[in-house]
GROMACS .gro file of C-alpha atoms in nm:
model
  345
    1UNK     CA    1  12.856  10.676   8.824
    2UNK     CA    2  13.158  10.662   9.056
    3UNK     CA    3  13.149  10.280   9.037
    4UNK     CA    4  13.153  10.292   8.657
    5UNK     CA    5  13.442  10.542   8.661
    6UNK     CA    6  13.653  10.332   8.902
    7UNK     CA    7  13.583  10.009   8.707
    8UNK     CA    8  13.672  10.189   8.383
    9UNK     CA    9  14.003  10.305   8.533
   10UNK     CA   10  14.081   9.951   8.651
   11UNK     CA   11  14.003   9.819   8.301
   12UNK     CA   12  14.233  10.080   8.145
   13UNK     CA   13  14.509   9.986   8.389
   14UNK     CA   14  14.477   9.615   8.310
   15UNK     CA   15  14.490   9.682   7.935
   16UNK     CA   16  14.798   9.905   7.980
   17UNK     CA   17  14.975   9.628   8.173
   18UNK     CA   18  14.871   9.372   7.908
   19UNK     CA   19  15.008   9.594   7.630
   20UNK     CA   20  14.671   9.600   7.447
   21UNK     CA   21  14.603   9.865   7.181
   22UNK     CA   22  14.406  10.174   7.288
   23UNK     CA   23  14.384  10.073   7.656
   24UNK     CA   24  14.203  10.392   7.759
   25UNK     CA   25  13.912  10.310   7.524
   26UNK     CA   26  13.901   9.929   7.518
   27UNK     CA   27  13.988   9.869   7.885
   28UNK     CA   28  13.691  10.064   8.025
   29UNK     CA   29  13.463   9.930   7.749
   30UNK     CA   30  13.529   9.562   7.826
   31UNK     CA   31  13.543   9.613   8.204
   32UNK     CA   32  13.199   9.773   8.237
   33UNK     CA   33  13.045   9.553   7.964
   34UNK     CA   34  13.147   9.225   8.131
   35UNK     CA   35  13.049   9.346   8.478
   36UNK     CA   36  12.709   9.463   8.355
   37UNK     CA   37  12.630   9.141   8.166
   38UNK     CA   38  12.763   8.881   8.409
   39UNK     CA   39  12.723   9.027   8.759
   40UNK     CA   40  12.430   9.175   8.955
   41UNK     CA   41  12.620   9.506   8.987
   42UNK     CA   42  12.426   9.802   8.844
   43UNK     CA   43  12.635  10.063   8.665
   44UNK     CA   44  12.526  10.407   8.549
   45UNK     CA   45  12.697  10.670   8.335
   46UNK     CA   46  12.552  11.011   8.259
   47UNK     CA   47  12.548  11.106   7.888
   48UNK     CA   48  12.708  11.437   7.987
   49UNK     CA   49  13.039  11.259   8.049
   50UNK     CA   50  13.020  11.103   7.704
   51UNK     CA   51  12.959  11.453   7.564
   52UNK     CA   52  13.276  11.579   7.737
   53UNK     CA   53  13.466  11.297   7.567
   54UNK     CA   54  13.314  11.389   7.231
   55UNK     CA   55  13.407  11.757   7.276
   56UNK     CA   56  13.772  11.665   7.333
   57UNK     CA   57  13.768  11.429   7.033
   58UNK     CA   58  13.602  11.699   6.821
   59UNK     CA   59  13.871  11.949   6.923
   60UNK     CA   60  14.149  11.710   6.816
   61UNK     CA   61  13.977  11.634   6.483
   62UNK     CA   62  13.903  12.001   6.412
   63UNK     CA   63  14.267  12.087   6.489
   64UNK     CA   64  14.374  11.867   6.196
   65UNK     CA   65  14.145  12.043   5.944
   66UNK     CA   66  14.365  12.299   5.770
   67UNK     CA   67  14.290  12.473   5.439
   68UNK     CA   68  14.536  12.240   5.265
   69UNK     CA   69  14.365  11.933   5.414
   70UNK     CA   70  14.021  12.054   5.303
   71UNK     CA   71  14.141  12.122   4.948
   72UNK     CA   72  14.267  11.763   4.929
   73UNK     CA   73  13.922  11.621   5.010
   74UNK     CA   74  13.785  11.678   4.657
   75UNK     CA   75  13.984  11.391   4.508
   76UNK     CA   76  13.809  11.139   4.736
   77UNK     CA   77  13.449  11.226   4.640
   78UNK     CA   78  13.400  10.959   4.371
   79UNK     CA   79  13.547  10.689   4.597
   80UNK     CA   80  13.317  10.796   4.881
   81UNK     CA   81  13.016  10.762   4.653
   82UNK     CA   82  13.120  10.421   4.514
   83UNK     CA   83  13.204  10.280   4.859
   84UNK     CA   84  12.868  10.384   5.003
   85UNK     CA   85  12.687  10.236   4.702
   86UNK     CA   86  12.872   9.907   4.768
   87UNK     CA   87  12.759   9.915   5.132
   88UNK     CA   88  12.402   9.993   5.018
   89UNK     CA   89  12.399   9.679   4.799
   90UNK     CA   90  12.552   9.481   5.086
   91UNK     CA   91  12.282   9.619   5.320
   92UNK     CA   92  12.010   9.492   5.083
   93UNK     CA   93  12.168   9.145   5.062
   94UNK     CA   94  12.226   9.109   5.437
   95UNK     CA   95  11.873   9.223   5.523
   96UNK     CA   96  11.725   8.982   5.265
   97UNK     CA   97  11.925   8.694   5.417
   98UNK     CA   98  11.807   8.798   5.761
   99UNK     CA   99  11.439   8.769   5.663
  100UNK     CA  100  11.507   8.416   5.535
  101UNK     CA  101  11.726   8.290   5.823
  102UNK     CA  102  11.557   8.455   6.122
  103UNK     CA  103  11.198   8.477   5.990
  104UNK     CA  104  11.159   8.843   6.092
  105UNK     CA  105  10.962   9.087   5.878
  106UNK     CA  106  11.136   9.283   5.603
  107UNK     CA  107  11.106   9.623   5.774
  108UNK     CA  108  11.271   9.497   6.095
  109UNK     CA  109  11.546   9.318   5.900
  110UNK     CA  110  11.629   9.625   5.693
  111UNK     CA  111  11.633   9.853   5.998
  112UNK     CA  112  11.864   9.610   6.181
  113UNK     CA  113  12.109   9.597   5.890
  114UNK     CA  114  12.152   9.968   5.812
  115UNK     CA  115  12.532  10.023   5.799
  116UNK     CA  116  12.561  10.296   6.060
  117UNK     CA  117  12.356  10.562   6.235
  118UNK     CA  118  12.289  10.404   6.577
  119UNK     CA  119  12.107  10.703   6.730
  120UNK     CA  120  11.926  10.791   6.405
  121UNK     CA  121  11.801  10.436   6.352
  122UNK     CA  122  11.689  10.376   6.712
  123UNK     CA  123  11.498  10.708   6.709
  124UNK     CA  124  11.337  10.617   6.376
  125UNK     CA  125  11.241  10.269   6.507
  126UNK     CA  126  11.072  10.418   6.815
  127UNK     CA  127  10.837  10.605   6.580
  128UNK     CA  128  10.735  10.288   6.391
  129UNK     CA  129  10.459  10.052   6.506
  130UNK     CA  130  10.560   9.739   6.317
  131UNK     CA  131  10.938   9.725   6.376
  132UNK     CA  132  11.094   9.527   6.662
  133UNK     CA  133  11.274   9.793   6.870
  134UNK     CA  134  11.459   9.539   7.089
  135UNK     CA  135  11.605   9.359   6.787
  136UNK     CA  136  11.707   9.683   6.614
  137UNK     CA  137  11.872   9.823   6.928
  138UNK     CA  138  12.060   9.498   6.989
  139UNK     CA  139  12.186   9.472   6.630
  140UNK     CA  140  12.316   9.829   6.616
  141UNK     CA  141  12.468   9.829   6.965
  142UNK     CA  142  12.643   9.499   6.886
  143UNK     CA  143  12.770   9.639   6.553
  144UNK     CA  144  12.923   9.938   6.735
  145UNK     CA  145  13.072   9.714   7.006
  146UNK     CA  146  13.220   9.473   6.750
  147UNK     CA  147  13.374   9.753   6.546
  148UNK     CA  148  13.513   9.945   6.844
  149UNK     CA  149  13.647   9.624   7.002
  150UNK     CA  150  13.799   9.473   6.686
  151UNK     CA  151  13.916   9.770   6.477
  152UNK     CA  152  14.191   9.893   6.716
  153UNK     CA  153  14.353   9.547   6.709
  154UNK     CA  154  14.343   9.548   6.326
  155UNK     CA  155  14.494   9.896   6.284
  156UNK     CA  156  14.735   9.883   6.581
  157UNK     CA  157  15.015   9.722   6.380
  158UNK     CA  158  15.002   9.974   6.097
  159UNK     CA  159  15.256  10.250   6.047
  160UNK     CA  160  15.129  10.598   6.137
  161UNK     CA  161  15.094  10.814   5.827
  162UNK     CA  162  15.000  11.136   5.994
  163UNK     CA  163  15.122  11.231   6.341
  164UNK     CA  164  14.881  11.471   6.510
  165UNK     CA  165  15.012  11.726   6.758
  166UNK     CA  166  14.859  11.565   7.064
  167UNK     CA  167  15.045  11.527   7.389
  168UNK     CA  168  15.278  11.828   7.346
  169UNK     CA  169  15.020  12.080   7.471
  170UNK     CA  170  15.005  12.282   7.792
  171UNK     CA  171  14.715  12.315   8.034
  172UNK     CA  172  14.636  12.681   7.976
  173UNK     CA  173  14.352  12.930   8.020
  174UNK     CA  174  14.307  12.967   7.640
  175UNK     CA  175  14.267  12.589   7.609
  176UNK     CA  176  14.005  12.582   7.886
  177UNK     CA  177  13.824  12.876   7.726
  178UNK     CA  178  13.820  12.703   7.387
  179UNK     CA  179  13.684  12.381   7.541
  180UNK     CA  180  13.400  12.583   7.699
  181UNK     CA  181  13.331  12.739   7.357
  182UNK     CA  182  13.334  12.388   7.206
  183UNK     CA  183  13.071  12.280   7.460
  184UNK     CA  184  12.859  12.575   7.351
  185UNK     CA  185  12.910  12.477   6.987
  186UNK     CA  186  12.791  12.126   7.074
  187UNK     CA  187  12.473  12.264   7.234
  188UNK     CA  188  12.403  12.481   6.926
  189UNK     CA  189  12.466  12.184   6.693
  190UNK     CA  190  12.227  11.974   6.903
  191UNK     CA  191  11.953  12.238   6.882
  192UNK     CA  192  11.974  12.246   6.502
  193UNK     CA  193  11.971  11.863   6.500
  194UNK     CA  194  12.317  11.795   6.359
  195UNK     CA  195  12.402  11.425   6.414
  196UNK     CA  196  12.671  11.356   6.678
  197UNK     CA  197  12.635  11.723   6.776
  198UNK     CA  198  12.890  11.731   7.059
  199UNK     CA  199  13.154  11.596   6.821
  200UNK     CA  200  13.075  11.793   6.505
  201UNK     CA  201  13.006  12.125   6.681
  202UNK     CA  202  13.365  12.143   6.815
  203UNK     CA  203  13.503  12.006   6.485
  204UNK     CA  204  13.345  12.290   6.286
  205UNK     CA  205  13.439  12.555   6.546
  206UNK     CA  206  13.809  12.461   6.571
  207UNK     CA  207  13.825  12.410   6.193
  208UNK     CA  208  13.686  12.764   6.148
  209UNK     CA  209  13.953  12.905   6.381
  210UNK     CA  210  14.220  12.722   6.180
  211UNK     CA  211  14.089  12.858   5.848
  212UNK     CA  212  14.075  13.213   5.993
  213UNK     CA  213  14.440  13.184   6.098
  214UNK     CA  214  14.363  13.198   6.471
  215UNK     CA  215  14.618  13.004   6.676
  216UNK     CA  216  14.465  12.707   6.859
  217UNK     CA  217  14.643  12.538   7.156
  218UNK     CA  218  14.757  12.177   7.117
  219UNK     CA  219  14.552  11.922   7.312
  220UNK     CA  220  14.746  11.749   7.596
  221UNK     CA  221  14.754  11.370   7.566
  222UNK     CA  222  14.598  11.327   7.912
  223UNK     CA  223  14.280  11.492   7.784
  224UNK     CA  224  14.264  11.246   7.493
  225UNK     CA  225  14.297  10.958   7.742
  226UNK     CA  226  14.013  11.108   7.945
  227UNK     CA  227  13.796  11.131   7.633
  228UNK     CA  228  13.863  10.765   7.552
  229UNK     CA  229  13.781  10.664   7.911
  230UNK     CA  230  13.449  10.851   7.912
  231UNK     CA  231  13.345  10.722   7.568
  232UNK     CA  232  13.462  10.367   7.643
  233UNK     CA  233  13.246  10.348   7.958
  234UNK     CA  234  12.947  10.486   7.766
  235UNK     CA  235  12.979  10.232   7.483
  236UNK     CA  236  13.035   9.943   7.725
  237UNK     CA  237  12.706  10.022   7.901
  238UNK     CA  238  12.501  10.032   7.580
  239UNK     CA  239  12.440   9.655   7.579
  240UNK     CA  240  12.213   9.540   7.863
  241UNK     CA  241  12.110   9.198   7.995
  242UNK     CA  242  11.754   9.237   7.868
  243UNK     CA  243  11.887   9.282   7.513
  244UNK     CA  244  12.010   8.920   7.520
  245UNK     CA  245  11.655   8.779   7.529
  246UNK     CA  246  11.637   8.746   7.150
  247UNK     CA  247  11.639   8.401   6.988
  248UNK     CA  248  11.975   8.228   6.942
  249UNK     CA  249  11.933   8.254   6.565
  250UNK     CA  250  11.880   8.632   6.587
  251UNK     CA  251  12.187   8.677   6.809
  252UNK     CA  252  12.401   8.456   6.585
  253UNK     CA  253  12.295   8.649   6.274
  254UNK     CA  254  12.378   8.980   6.441
  255UNK     CA  255  12.738   8.862   6.487
  256UNK     CA  256  12.743   8.736   6.127
  257UNK     CA  257  12.614   9.064   5.979
  258UNK     CA  258  12.862   9.268   6.185
  259UNK     CA  259  13.148   9.044   6.074
  260UNK     CA  260  13.044   9.079   5.707
  261UNK     CA  261  13.047   9.460   5.731
  262UNK     CA  262  13.393   9.460   5.892
  263UNK     CA  263  13.529   9.209   5.637
  264UNK     CA  264  13.391   9.414   5.346
  265UNK     CA  265  13.549   9.732   5.486
  266UNK     CA  266  13.877   9.546   5.531
  267UNK     CA  267  13.879   9.445   5.162
  268UNK     CA  268  13.782   9.791   5.034
  269UNK     CA  269  14.053   9.956   5.245
  270UNK     CA  270  14.324   9.785   5.037
  271UNK     CA  271  14.176   9.939   4.721
  272UNK     CA  272  14.188  10.283   4.885
  273UNK     CA  273  14.551  10.225   4.976
  274UNK     CA  274  14.637  10.149   4.615
  275UNK     CA  275  14.438  10.442   4.474
  276UNK     CA  276  14.556  10.719   4.705
  277UNK     CA  277  14.863  10.588   4.886
  278UNK     CA  278  14.691  10.612   5.224
  279UNK     CA  279  14.810  10.415   5.524
  280UNK     CA  280  14.611  10.102   5.612
  281UNK     CA  281  14.484  10.257   5.937
  282UNK     CA  282  14.355  10.568   5.756
  283UNK     CA  283  14.186  10.375   5.475
  284UNK     CA  284  14.029  10.113   5.705
  285UNK     CA  285  13.898  10.367   5.959
  286UNK     CA  286  13.758  10.572   5.669
  287UNK     CA  287  13.558  10.280   5.531
  288UNK     CA  288  13.442  10.077   5.834
  289UNK     CA  289  13.077  10.160   5.924
  290UNK     CA  290  13.131  10.258   6.286
  291UNK     CA  291  13.030  10.581   6.454
  292UNK     CA  292  13.201  10.903   6.350
  293UNK     CA  293  13.289  10.972   6.713
  294UNK     CA  294  13.449  10.630   6.770
  295UNK     CA  295  13.637  10.622   6.438
  296UNK     CA  296  13.756  10.979   6.490
  297UNK     CA  297  13.899  10.916   6.835
  298UNK     CA  298  14.060  10.587   6.722
  299UNK     CA  299  14.212  10.771   6.423
  300UNK     CA  300  14.359  11.037   6.651
  301UNK     CA  301  14.495  10.772   6.888
  302UNK     CA  302  14.668  10.557   6.623
  303UNK     CA  303  14.796  10.863   6.428
  304UNK     CA  304  14.583  10.798   6.120
  305UNK     CA  305  14.489  11.099   5.905
  306UNK     CA  306  14.182  11.220   6.097
  307UNK     CA  307  14.081  11.467   5.823
  308UNK     CA  308  14.041  11.186   5.568
  309UNK     CA  309  13.870  10.954   5.820
  310UNK     CA  310  13.627  11.228   5.927
  311UNK     CA  311  13.546  11.326   5.567
  312UNK     CA  312  13.462  10.965   5.471
  313UNK     CA  313  13.258  10.906   5.788
  314UNK     CA  314  13.068  11.234   5.744
  315UNK     CA  315  12.982  11.138   5.387
  316UNK     CA  316  12.856  10.800   5.513
  317UNK     CA  317  12.632  10.971   5.771
  318UNK     CA  318  12.493  11.193   5.495
  319UNK     CA  319  12.440  10.891   5.266
  320UNK     CA  320  12.258  10.698   5.541
  321UNK     CA  321  12.041  11.000   5.632
  322UNK     CA  322  11.952  11.106   5.278
  323UNK     CA  323  11.915  10.769   5.103
  324UNK     CA  324  11.904  10.464   5.331
  325UNK     CA  325  11.678  10.589   5.614
  326UNK     CA  326  11.412  10.728   5.374
  327UNK     CA  327  11.431  10.399   5.178
  328UNK     CA  328  11.368  10.199   5.498
  329UNK     CA  329  11.081  10.436   5.586
  330UNK     CA  330  10.913  10.359   5.252
  331UNK     CA  331  10.950   9.983   5.312
  332UNK     CA  332  10.817  10.018   5.668
  333UNK     CA  333  10.513  10.217   5.552
  334UNK     CA  334  10.434   9.959   5.283
  335UNK     CA  335  10.459   9.680   5.541
  336UNK     CA  336  10.229   9.875   5.775
  337UNK     CA  337   9.969   9.920   5.498
  338UNK     CA  338   9.979   9.549   5.414
  339UNK     CA  339   9.931   9.464   5.782
  340UNK     CA  340   9.634   9.701   5.811
  341UNK     CA  341   9.474   9.553   5.497
  342UNK     CA  342   9.514   9.197   5.627
  343UNK     CA  343   9.355   9.296   5.961
  344UNK     CA  344   9.063   9.469   5.788
  345UNK     CA  345   9.004   9.163   5.568
   0.00000   0.00000   0.00000
């Protein structure tokens, strides 16, 4: 773990010198990813460090949720619904193309092409007998890597629409106490099976304090850098050498499907800008099907409106969980029954 930490720091330093966007996230990500894929060096990173990063990100996001911000969320509901319906149709088209081009079964193709929900989808796939777990894991890890690696470069040039109070804070006992409470909130959220528990637990806790009128300390910028470093290393280590053993056609299609999702989000974000007067960074981060944790921390770093981004991403998680995953389960069960019938015949 020390090796991964040192390599992540070196990557961050190189990206800072190069003037790249979000160096504390992208530098560690690329450094550990390239070392893991192209050298014999073995790197490890405990999920607990990623959870610490999520807690800090959740604190920053929750800090932005005021009563006024929550009241403004109602106007976006119809757009959230329409956008997710568009991505559902796109998901059906991409998965259909995948069955034709790569010759995989329909259940595997659909599971690979779900627009979001890395941990949910991998867990679901592990429970299925007839879905290729290696392919599904590779597709979703690559989607996350593509989005996290590309999105900061796309939004870096945009004008900040909403400057969060990060970087002006002091290192105080109340801040430390609140972070410990946030860790506890993450554990509780995990026990009741809330997705991305160590992010959403702190979000809801700090948001509750805000709504109750309890003063919450401002997060120092160094802590946000630490969160990006921890999360960047974690994401960079998701893709392993053994995941590259898929056919060239499968790997090529995974890049294609990821690019289509990003391109679609890019187009939709301009419509959001026109409808609501949002900045490009806010609208794009709201729409792109990345993880809530990654999009939230990117939003905080580029001074997008994290309340809007979080609301859209939460709605997408709900849409995937309530509609898309059950739909894929039905398709997988039908495929399993057909396979059993053909074996019995």
